[in-house]
Amino acid sequence: MITFQSIFAALGICLVLTGSMANAQKHPRELTQPTPLSFTPPKPVEFTLNNGIRVYFLEDRELPLVSISAILPGGSIYEKPANAGLASLTGSVMRTGGTQSISGDDLDRELEFLAATVEATMGEEYANVTASCLKKDFHRVVQLYADVIMHPAFPQAKIDQAKNQMKESIRRRWDQPAAAAGILFTEQELGGTPFGYRATAKTLKAITRDDLMAFHEAFFSPRRLSIGISGDLSREEASAALEKAFAGWKATEASLPQLPALQERSDGTIYYAYRDAPQASVVIGHLGIRRNNPDEDRLEVMNDIFGGRGFTARLMKEIRSNRGLTYGIYGGVFAGTDRGFFRIASQLKADRCVEALALVKQMIGDLQNTPVPEEELTVSKESLINGFVFQFESRERIPQMYIQNRLDGYPDDHFDTYISKIKNVTARDVQEVARKYMDTGKMIIVVVGDEKKFDKPLSSLGRVQAIDYKKIAESDKSED
Amino acid sequence: MKHSFAIFSWVAALLLVASVIATGQNLEEKVTVHTLKNGLTVIFVERHGVPTFSTIYGFKVGAVDEVPGITGVAHLFEHMAFKGTPKIGTSDFEKERPIMEQSNTVGKELSLELLKGDRADRAKITKNREDLARLDREQKAYVVKDEIDKIYSAAGGVGLNASTGSDMTQYYISLPSNRFELFCLVESERMKNAVLREFYTERSVVQEERKQTTEAVPSRMLGEAFLAAAFIAHPYNHPVVGWASDINSVTLEEAQAFKKKYYTPNNCVMTIVGDIFPASAIPLVEKYFGDYPAGSEPPVLRTVEPKQLGERRVRYEADAEPQLMIGFHKPTFPSRDDAIFTVISNILTSGRSSILYSDLVKEKQLVASVNASSSMPGSRFPNLFTLMASPRYPHTNEEVEQALLAHLEQLKTVPVSDSALQKVKNALEASEIRVMRSNMGLARTLTRYQLLYGDWKYYLKLKETVNGVTAQDIMTCAKQYFSPENRTTAYLVKKSK
């Protein structure tokens, strides 16, 4: 059981009768301490199908709906550079191309008539296939769902169509300055590694139907697949329907390709790309940490204090709220497959952007040199602890959370121990991880905008290297 | 229609009707509506699975209620509503107040001087800026930064936010269920006693917001140009974030006056969904919101968009790939035609089997994307049916425009298939179930219907109206509204350089 406590007070419901006093303005701290919540988050039931598929099931009878989500390793980090875009194409055509027993267009018509969805995507590291339907359609939809996973047809016409769509998004991916800054940052930080291959018209042209079939076969197998299922059905119903839908699917036992370890190459350079834009779009950072790093809880508190989503985070407080230099600025150190990333991103007022960038550097220094005040630490920890219950607000997400947790290699009691781990984080911890994982000397800064509008030359912050993004954009569009 | 799955329709339709009737009853059973004496309407929906609740409250005020010169003020005020009260956000309000007053006087002078452009007194501007910076520093000694956010964060709140649209302004927060009184205290204080501290700094944030979310986003700039051409008189032509000149010059007094007119309990609906029991929650709502004084009814918007008498065309040039928008004026709720347009927009672009997606994305591959909206930019007043599309290179805006218009022509003479109609109805019924999966989603829907149309139950009735729509209705509507003289077309054209 998890108990939620708090420094700020608000005793819900029992206090109503004492509230008849004049309701003069008061501060929330004058409210009485609330009764702690007690809540045991539901856990999915786990079982294994005959062919080895692992299932995470959670009953949810509130509405006549069923949700399914399968996750498995497989994504763009396993592409070859000459085939960049293969993962995305494979995921997309698995669904749009239909299966060996139903065409993609018929699948569209049938599912949409039932107000149901089946979708497949292959991201950077994981593939995900989801379905959602009304309870009454479950048996048909689960059959279509399994068919898409096991027997995609990959017809050439749908591959060509998906390639054409991707080529168009390659043309359009530079349309917004903030997106351009993101692409240029990835190129500098990870270009040429499996985490940084970028699909271009040329790499798409090189991809064949055989490539898609082989890529699908390399990852989609029962032993790799974990299915989360929740909704208006019993464990027995779920199990029987899944057994039937996936019957006869055989395991292929290819091992996952090994990835080369990433090397830090950030060296403090400022990369500037000219663009006639109203603001300066910036991305700052270097590599982060590998998943399952024992410092993750401490970093979670540090991130929340430094660059979290709320206005209480330091970056937002100083650069937006105190100075009015941006609409938003966020960042932190995050865990990933190999190294994860340390990253800060924002769109800054052009005529004060160098001031803001210098301030970001200074604020990282402050976090490294001065312990965070106790009140700031407490608010952040209370926020993470008291808000933890929202992780479990959507029952359909719970099986997926447990699957992802297992695939990412976290211990099974990860969610049970979260609150006590956050409670133990100290001001010293925050300072330590800030020193250990953020390096202002190494971090690179990508700026997209018009330097003529800036308050000072970027060179006042360090060594600047110009990038002609239009050249990159043009070469991305070329098939040769 | 050529599809081979019509057999599904009978069985599916029968089953759906059964399940949805059950859902409708469920929702009605779970809803409690309580109206305070001051006119504030509060809707509760009980969902006890997880000990949390989500709330949205909305005021019927948005960019459509603004007048030239202060466009964006509804949105700017929404930002200011996070700055606190005489108790929240300050260590000593009595000392802070005189500094704030001075700062507002200087801020106003500066705004007015800047408006003079080339004839402005540079020395005065410099002096004003220095004074503002000094007063800012003095005030900071008393400001407790973003304390509302801090209080809610520490209490475990998530999703503290607000949004402004053409029609309404809404405030959101989700909290653990033992914090209901905290919610009542903070929100009632904000409504009754908002202090608009740090106004001129926040105005600067909004200037950046406009640049980030509009000026740097080609589709938004296109939308702005499109609406400004489609409405020549009605304030639906206001961009919600405001014109840059107005954001730069709007004053604190104008924001306060705007608030006074529209932020009244009788112009507000609050929905609370989650692990809350109305019997114990209503007394708290009464205690905190009961003394929020009722205001006079907000002013009636008098301007009516005159009938369009000829096609309008706009070009917007940018360093971006082409896009286009085509819009037609149409009536809004409660006109039956409005519901017919909901069906039309679904039939045209909702899903991969929709008419336009099938033909233009899958078959001819003319476009990268195509979308329809049946209520642009809002639904309090007569609005637009709109198509938006991005051509796929080497296809052009012109080709795509021709293809879209050809489909609209076809709607006038060729009845849509029964299965296409039934698909839309099925989708609506399923979405009625799906919306109940999320506390916030449900709160958003009920607030919208209660606030804009006067009764949340219209949400349940939408299904009946849509179920009555026939293929003939669609042809009649298409003939009546899809005419060249009722049309506005906007192109985003890539700059030649």
Tab-separated table of C-alpha atoms in Angstrom, chain A residues 4-13 15-16 18-21 23-39 42 60 62-67 92 95-96 104-106 108-120 132-134 136-137 140 157-158 160-165 167-169 171-178 274-281 309-313 316-328 346-352 375 378-390 392-396 469-470 474 477, chain B residues 1-6 8-13 15-16 19 23 26 30 46-47 49-54 75 79 82-83 85-90 136 140 145-147 149-151 153-158 160 174-183 185-186 188-189 192-193 198 201-202 204-209 211-213 215-219 275-277 280-281 283-284 287-289 291 319-323 350-354 357-358 361-363 365 367-369 389-394 418-420 422-423 426-431 433-437 439-440 494-495 497:
chain	number	residue	atom	x	y	z
A	4	PHE	CA	0.363	9.891	0.441
A	5	GLN	CA	1.263	12.678	2.805
A	6	SER	CA	1.903	16.324	2.474
A	7	ILE	CA	3.139	19.504	4.004
A	8	PHE	CA	0.303	21.558	2.633
A	9	ALA	CA	-3.005	21.103	4.203
A	10	ALA	CA	-6.517	20.450	3.013
A	11	LEU	CA	-8.648	18.078	4.968
A	12	GLY	CA	-11.277	17.091	2.430
A	13	ILE	CA	-14.642	16.405	3.531
A	15	LEU	CA	-14.157	19.727	7.891
A	16	VAL	CA	-17.221	21.068	6.193
A	18	THR	CA	-16.261	23.933	10.891
A	19	GLY	CA	-16.219	26.059	7.782
A	20	SER	CA	-19.207	28.173	8.596
A	21	MET	CA	-16.994	30.995	9.858
A	23	ASN	CA	-14.929	33.048	4.627
A	24	ALA	CA	-12.369	35.828	4.585
A	25	GLN	CA	-9.414	35.525	2.245
A	26	LYS	CA	-6.975	32.983	3.459
A	27	HIS	CA	-3.867	31.177	2.388
A	28	PRO	CA	-3.899	27.451	1.650
A	29	ARG	CA	-1.406	26.866	4.433
A	30	GLU	CA	-4.177	27.845	6.873
A	31	LEU	CA	-6.187	24.778	5.840
A	32	THR	CA	-6.033	21.721	8.056
A	33	GLN	CA	-3.804	18.815	7.058
A	34	PRO	CA	-5.719	16.374	4.821
A	35	THR	CA	-6.267	12.771	5.724
A	36	PRO	CA	-3.599	10.773	3.920
A	37	LEU	CA	-4.865	8.862	0.925
A	38	SER	CA	-4.492	5.166	0.884
A	39	PHE	CA	-4.480	3.536	-2.489
A	42	PRO	CA	-3.923	-2.425	-9.344
A	60	ASP	CA	-11.806	-3.152	-16.060
A	62	GLU	CA	-16.419	0.269	-16.089
A	63	LEU	CA	-17.121	0.594	-19.815
A	64	PRO	CA	-17.843	-1.894	-22.634
A	65	LEU	CA	-14.364	-1.491	-24.153
A	66	VAL	CA	-11.209	-3.544	-24.665
A	67	SER	CA	-7.686	-2.161	-25.210
A	92	SER	CA	3.420	1.743	-41.181
A	95	ARG	CA	-1.006	-1.923	-40.904
A	96	THR	CA	-1.774	-0.093	-44.164
A	104	GLY	CA	-5.231	-2.969	-46.202
A	105	ASP	CA	-8.168	-1.077	-47.655
A	106	ASP	CA	-10.657	-3.690	-46.453
A	108	ASP	CA	-9.508	0.201	-42.983
A	109	ARG	CA	-13.159	-0.150	-43.929
A	110	GLU	CA	-13.994	-2.920	-41.517
A	111	LEU	CA	-12.229	-1.453	-38.491
A	112	GLU	CA	-13.580	2.028	-39.057
A	113	PHE	CA	-17.083	0.703	-39.459
A	114	LEU	CA	-16.724	-0.893	-36.024
A	115	ALA	CA	-15.214	2.322	-34.602
A	116	ALA	CA	-12.213	0.178	-33.728
A	117	THR	CA	-8.506	0.767	-34.296
A	118	VAL	CA	-5.485	-1.401	-34.966
A	119	GLU	CA	-2.232	0.504	-35.346
A	120	ALA	CA	1.403	-0.528	-35.687
A	132	SER	CA	-9.050	-0.596	-29.209
A	133	CYS	CA	-12.641	-1.736	-29.694
A	134	LEU	CA	-16.057	-2.109	-28.207
A	136	LYS	CA	-18.966	-6.695	-28.664
A	137	ASP	CA	-16.358	-6.601	-31.452
A	140	ARG	CA	-13.202	-10.082	-34.538
A	157	ALA	CA	1.754	-0.525	-53.886
A	158	LYS	CA	1.364	0.271	-50.197
A	160	ASP	CA	5.391	2.902	-52.512
A	161	GLN	CA	2.559	4.923	-51.045
A	162	ALA	CA	4.179	4.965	-47.595
A	163	LYS	CA	7.511	5.956	-49.150
A	164	ASN	CA	5.832	8.829	-50.978
A	165	GLN	CA	4.267	10.014	-47.736
A	167	LYS	CA	9.357	11.702	-48.758
A	168	GLU	CA	6.813	14.457	-48.366
A	169	SER	CA	7.383	14.668	-44.621
A	171	ARG	CA	10.423	17.893	-47.507
A	172	ARG	CA	8.309	19.433	-44.744
A	173	ARG	CA	10.445	18.635	-41.708
A	174	TRP	CA	12.358	21.902	-41.974
A	175	ASP	CA	9.246	24.083	-42.182
A	176	GLN	CA	9.406	25.091	-38.509
A	177	PRO	CA	12.589	26.532	-36.988
A	178	ALA	CA	12.222	24.597	-33.716
A	274	TYR	CA	20.815	31.204	-40.173
A	275	ARG	CA	17.096	31.409	-40.721
A	276	ASP	CA	14.792	34.369	-41.073
A	277	ALA	CA	12.733	33.482	-37.989
A	278	PRO	CA	10.953	35.534	-35.314
A	279	GLN	CA	12.825	33.871	-32.424
A	280	ALA	CA	16.007	31.953	-31.698
A	281	SER	CA	15.257	28.233	-31.520
A	309	ARG	CA	7.123	21.173	-16.800
A	310	GLY	CA	5.674	23.366	-14.082
A	311	PHE	CA	6.347	27.005	-13.370
A	312	THR	CA	8.117	26.001	-10.162
A	313	ALA	CA	11.061	24.658	-12.178
A	316	MET	CA	10.708	28.372	-16.347
A	317	LYS	CA	10.734	30.572	-13.277
A	318	GLU	CA	13.748	32.615	-14.303
A	319	ILE	CA	13.667	32.699	-18.092
A	320	ARG	CA	9.926	32.838	-18.633
A	321	SER	CA	8.267	34.105	-15.490
A	322	ASN	CA	10.891	36.555	-14.208
A	323	ARG	CA	12.250	37.842	-17.492
A	324	GLY	CA	9.624	37.151	-20.129
A	325	LEU	CA	12.217	35.781	-22.576
A	326	THR	CA	10.314	32.716	-23.757
A	327	TYR	CA	6.971	30.956	-23.779
A	328	GLY	CA	8.590	27.768	-22.504
A	346	SER	CA	13.471	26.527	-25.987
A	347	GLN	CA	12.471	29.268	-28.376
A	348	LEU	CA	13.904	32.525	-27.096
A	349	LYS	CA	13.220	36.217	-27.610
A	350	ALA	CA	15.678	37.017	-30.386
A	351	ASP	CA	16.971	40.314	-29.038
A	352	ARG	CA	17.820	38.777	-25.651
A	375	GLU	CA	11.805	24.241	0.763
A	378	THR	CA	10.470	19.523	-0.381
A	379	VAL	CA	8.035	20.991	-2.895
A	380	SER	CA	9.618	18.951	-5.658
A	381	LYS	CA	9.593	15.684	-3.721
A	382	GLU	CA	6.025	16.253	-2.509
A	383	SER	CA	5.010	16.927	-6.092
A	384	LEU	CA	6.511	13.657	-7.353
A	385	ILE	CA	5.208	11.627	-4.407
A	386	ASN	CA	1.695	13.055	-4.183
A	387	GLY	CA	1.279	13.094	-7.943
A	388	PHE	CA	2.393	9.457	-8.305
A	389	VAL	CA	-1.211	8.242	-8.030
A	390	PHE	CA	-1.887	9.785	-11.462
A	392	PHE	CA	-2.432	4.731	-12.345
A	393	GLU	CA	-5.345	6.929	-13.381
A	394	SER	CA	-5.905	5.154	-16.669
A	395	ARG	CA	-6.365	1.429	-16.149
A	396	GLU	CA	-5.658	0.643	-19.779
A	469	TYR	CA	20.759	23.887	-43.064
A	470	LYS	CA	19.305	24.598	-46.513
A	474	GLU	CA	18.199	19.985	-50.214
A	477	LYS	CA	15.312	15.579	-50.735
B	1	MET	CA	-20.680	1.833	-52.650
B	2	LYS	CA	-18.096	-0.690	-53.699
B	3	HIS	CA	-17.192	-2.056	-50.285
B	4	SER	CA	-17.956	-5.637	-49.488
B	5	PHE	CA	-18.781	-5.523	-45.839
B	6	ALA	CA	-22.341	-4.265	-45.699
B	8	PHE	CA	-21.792	-5.989	-40.695
B	9	SER	CA	-24.036	-3.014	-40.599
B	10	TRP	CA	-27.242	-4.615	-39.385
B	11	VAL	CA	-25.852	-6.628	-36.570
B	12	ALA	CA	-23.421	-3.933	-35.560
B	13	ALA	CA	-26.024	-1.217	-35.558
B	15	LEU	CA	-25.815	-4.092	-30.863
B	16	LEU	CA	-24.492	-0.566	-30.740
B	19	SER	CA	-24.906	-0.717	-25.549
B	23	THR	CA	-24.042	4.220	-21.465
B	26	ASN	CA	-25.056	5.463	-16.901
B	30	LYS	CA	-23.619	9.642	-12.436
B	46	GLU	CA	-18.771	10.370	-9.746
B	47	ARG	CA	-16.013	7.944	-10.788
B	49	GLY	CA	-11.899	3.884	-9.192
B	50	VAL	CA	-8.792	5.935	-8.422
B	51	PRO	CA	-8.545	8.543	-5.609
B	52	THR	CA	-8.209	11.549	-7.898
B	53	PHE	CA	-10.455	14.135	-9.502
B	54	SER	CA	-10.168	16.421	-12.506
B	75	HIS	CA	-5.904	35.041	-23.619
B	79	HIS	CA	-2.190	34.027	-18.213
B	82	PHE	CA	-2.069	32.406	-12.486
B	83	LYS	CA	-0.383	35.322	-10.752
B	85	THR	CA	-4.353	36.919	-5.033
B	86	PRO	CA	-3.778	39.295	-2.115
B	87	LYS	CA	-2.953	36.180	-0.050
B	88	ILE	CA	-1.347	33.868	-2.586
B	89	GLY	CA	1.769	34.921	-4.466
B	90	THR	CA	2.974	37.596	-2.068
B	136	ASP	CA	10.186	45.224	-11.029
B	140	LYS	CA	10.225	41.051	-6.543
B	145	LYS	CA	6.804	33.307	-7.602
B	146	ASP	CA	4.064	31.238	-9.183
B	147	GLU	CA	2.726	30.160	-5.839
B	149	ASP	CA	1.626	26.219	-9.206
B	150	LYS	CA	3.795	25.518	-6.179
B	151	ILE	CA	0.828	24.812	-3.889
B	153	SER	CA	2.469	20.734	-7.248
B	154	ALA	CA	3.252	19.971	-3.624
B	155	ALA	CA	-0.279	18.627	-3.204
B	156	GLY	CA	0.338	16.212	-6.093
B	157	GLY	CA	-1.671	18.188	-8.634
B	158	VAL	CA	-1.028	17.534	-12.296
B	160	LEU	CA	-2.459	22.797	-14.024
B	174	SER	CA	-6.315	17.321	-11.498
B	175	LEU	CA	-5.682	16.554	-7.829
B	176	PRO	CA	-5.651	13.639	-5.398
B	177	SER	CA	-9.172	13.347	-4.005
B	178	ASN	CA	-8.236	14.473	-0.477
B	179	ARG	CA	-7.496	17.955	-1.861
B	180	PHE	CA	-10.962	19.067	-2.820
B	181	GLU	CA	-11.076	21.859	-0.261
B	182	LEU	CA	-7.680	23.099	-1.427
B	183	PHE	CA	-9.083	23.271	-4.945
B	185	LEU	CA	-10.007	27.681	-1.805
B	186	VAL	CA	-7.443	28.395	-4.519
B	188	SER	CA	-12.503	30.720	-5.560
B	189	GLU	CA	-9.741	33.124	-4.529
B	192	LYS	CA	-12.925	36.584	-6.796
B	193	ASN	CA	-9.651	38.334	-6.028
B	198	GLU	CA	3.885	41.195	-13.080
B	201	THR	CA	6.571	40.735	-17.905
B	202	GLU	CA	3.761	38.312	-18.677
B	204	SER	CA	6.302	39.836	-22.939
B	205	VAL	CA	5.833	36.071	-22.461
B	206	VAL	CA	2.702	36.275	-24.601
B	207	GLN	CA	4.597	38.162	-27.309
B	208	GLU	CA	6.965	35.186	-27.413
B	209	GLU	CA	4.025	32.785	-27.369
B	211	LYS	CA	5.977	34.160	-32.255
B	212	GLN	CA	6.481	30.539	-31.196
B	213	THR	CA	3.005	29.174	-31.790
B	215	GLU	CA	4.541	33.284	-36.512
B	216	ALA	CA	6.956	30.319	-36.628
B	217	VAL	CA	4.205	27.862	-37.606
B	218	PRO	CA	3.214	28.216	-41.271
B	219	SER	CA	-0.149	26.445	-40.893
B	275	ASP	CA	-13.540	10.309	-6.759
B	276	ILE	CA	-15.786	12.983	-5.230
B	277	PHE	CA	-19.152	12.651	-3.481
B	280	SER	CA	-20.066	16.341	0.833
B	281	ALA	CA	-18.573	18.417	-1.991
B	283	PRO	CA	-21.283	22.356	0.933
B	284	LEU	CA	-17.623	23.152	0.231
B	287	LYS	CA	-18.764	27.828	1.258
B	288	TYR	CA	-16.028	29.013	-1.100
B	289	PHE	CA	-17.879	30.102	-4.230
B	291	ASP	CA	-19.966	34.748	-1.952
B	319	ASP	CA	9.693	29.617	-46.317
B	320	ALA	CA	7.645	26.434	-46.135
B	321	GLU	CA	5.977	23.807	-48.289
B	322	PRO	CA	2.508	24.646	-49.711
B	323	GLN	CA	-0.822	24.176	-47.921
B	350	SER	CA	-12.329	10.840	-40.667
B	351	GLY	CA	-10.252	7.688	-41.005
B	352	ARG	CA	-8.388	5.960	-43.837
B	353	SER	CA	-11.623	4.786	-45.432
B	354	SER	CA	-13.105	8.297	-45.598
B	357	TYR	CA	-8.419	10.147	-47.565
B	358	SER	CA	-9.228	7.167	-49.796
B	361	VAL	CA	-4.062	10.202	-49.976
B	362	LYS	CA	-4.318	6.546	-50.943
B	363	GLU	CA	-5.534	6.483	-54.528
B	365	GLN	CA	-1.674	10.459	-53.766
B	367	VAL	CA	-1.886	15.188	-50.751
B	368	ALA	CA	0.181	14.421	-47.679
B	369	SER	CA	-2.800	15.155	-45.457
B	389	ALA	CA	-4.783	20.009	-47.176
B	390	SER	CA	-1.050	19.751	-47.852
B	391	PRO	CA	-0.170	18.848	-51.455
B	392	ARG	CA	2.355	16.101	-52.019
B	393	TYR	CA	5.225	17.240	-54.232
B	394	PRO	CA	5.185	17.707	-57.201
B	418	ASP	CA	-25.613	3.753	-46.274
B	419	SER	CA	-22.496	2.159	-44.874
B	420	ALA	CA	-20.599	5.459	-44.975
B	422	GLN	CA	-23.658	4.237	-40.608
B	423	LYS	CA	-19.913	4.354	-40.027
B	426	ASN	CA	-21.103	4.129	-35.087
B	427	ALA	CA	-18.043	6.289	-34.539
B	428	LEU	CA	-20.051	8.890	-32.671
B	429	GLU	CA	-21.630	6.289	-30.440
B	430	ALA	CA	-18.279	4.707	-29.631
B	431	SER	CA	-16.717	8.065	-28.918
B	433	ILE	CA	-18.265	5.645	-24.527
B	434	ARG	CA	-14.590	6.430	-24.950
B	435	VAL	CA	-14.914	9.961	-23.625
B	436	MET	CA	-15.896	8.456	-20.285
B	437	ARG	CA	-12.517	6.774	-19.920
B	439	ASN	CA	-11.906	12.287	-15.981
B	440	MET	CA	-10.501	15.279	-17.799
B	494	LYS	CA	6.559	28.791	-50.883
B	495	LYS	CA	8.686	31.916	-51.289
B	497	LYS	CA	13.904	32.568	-53.006
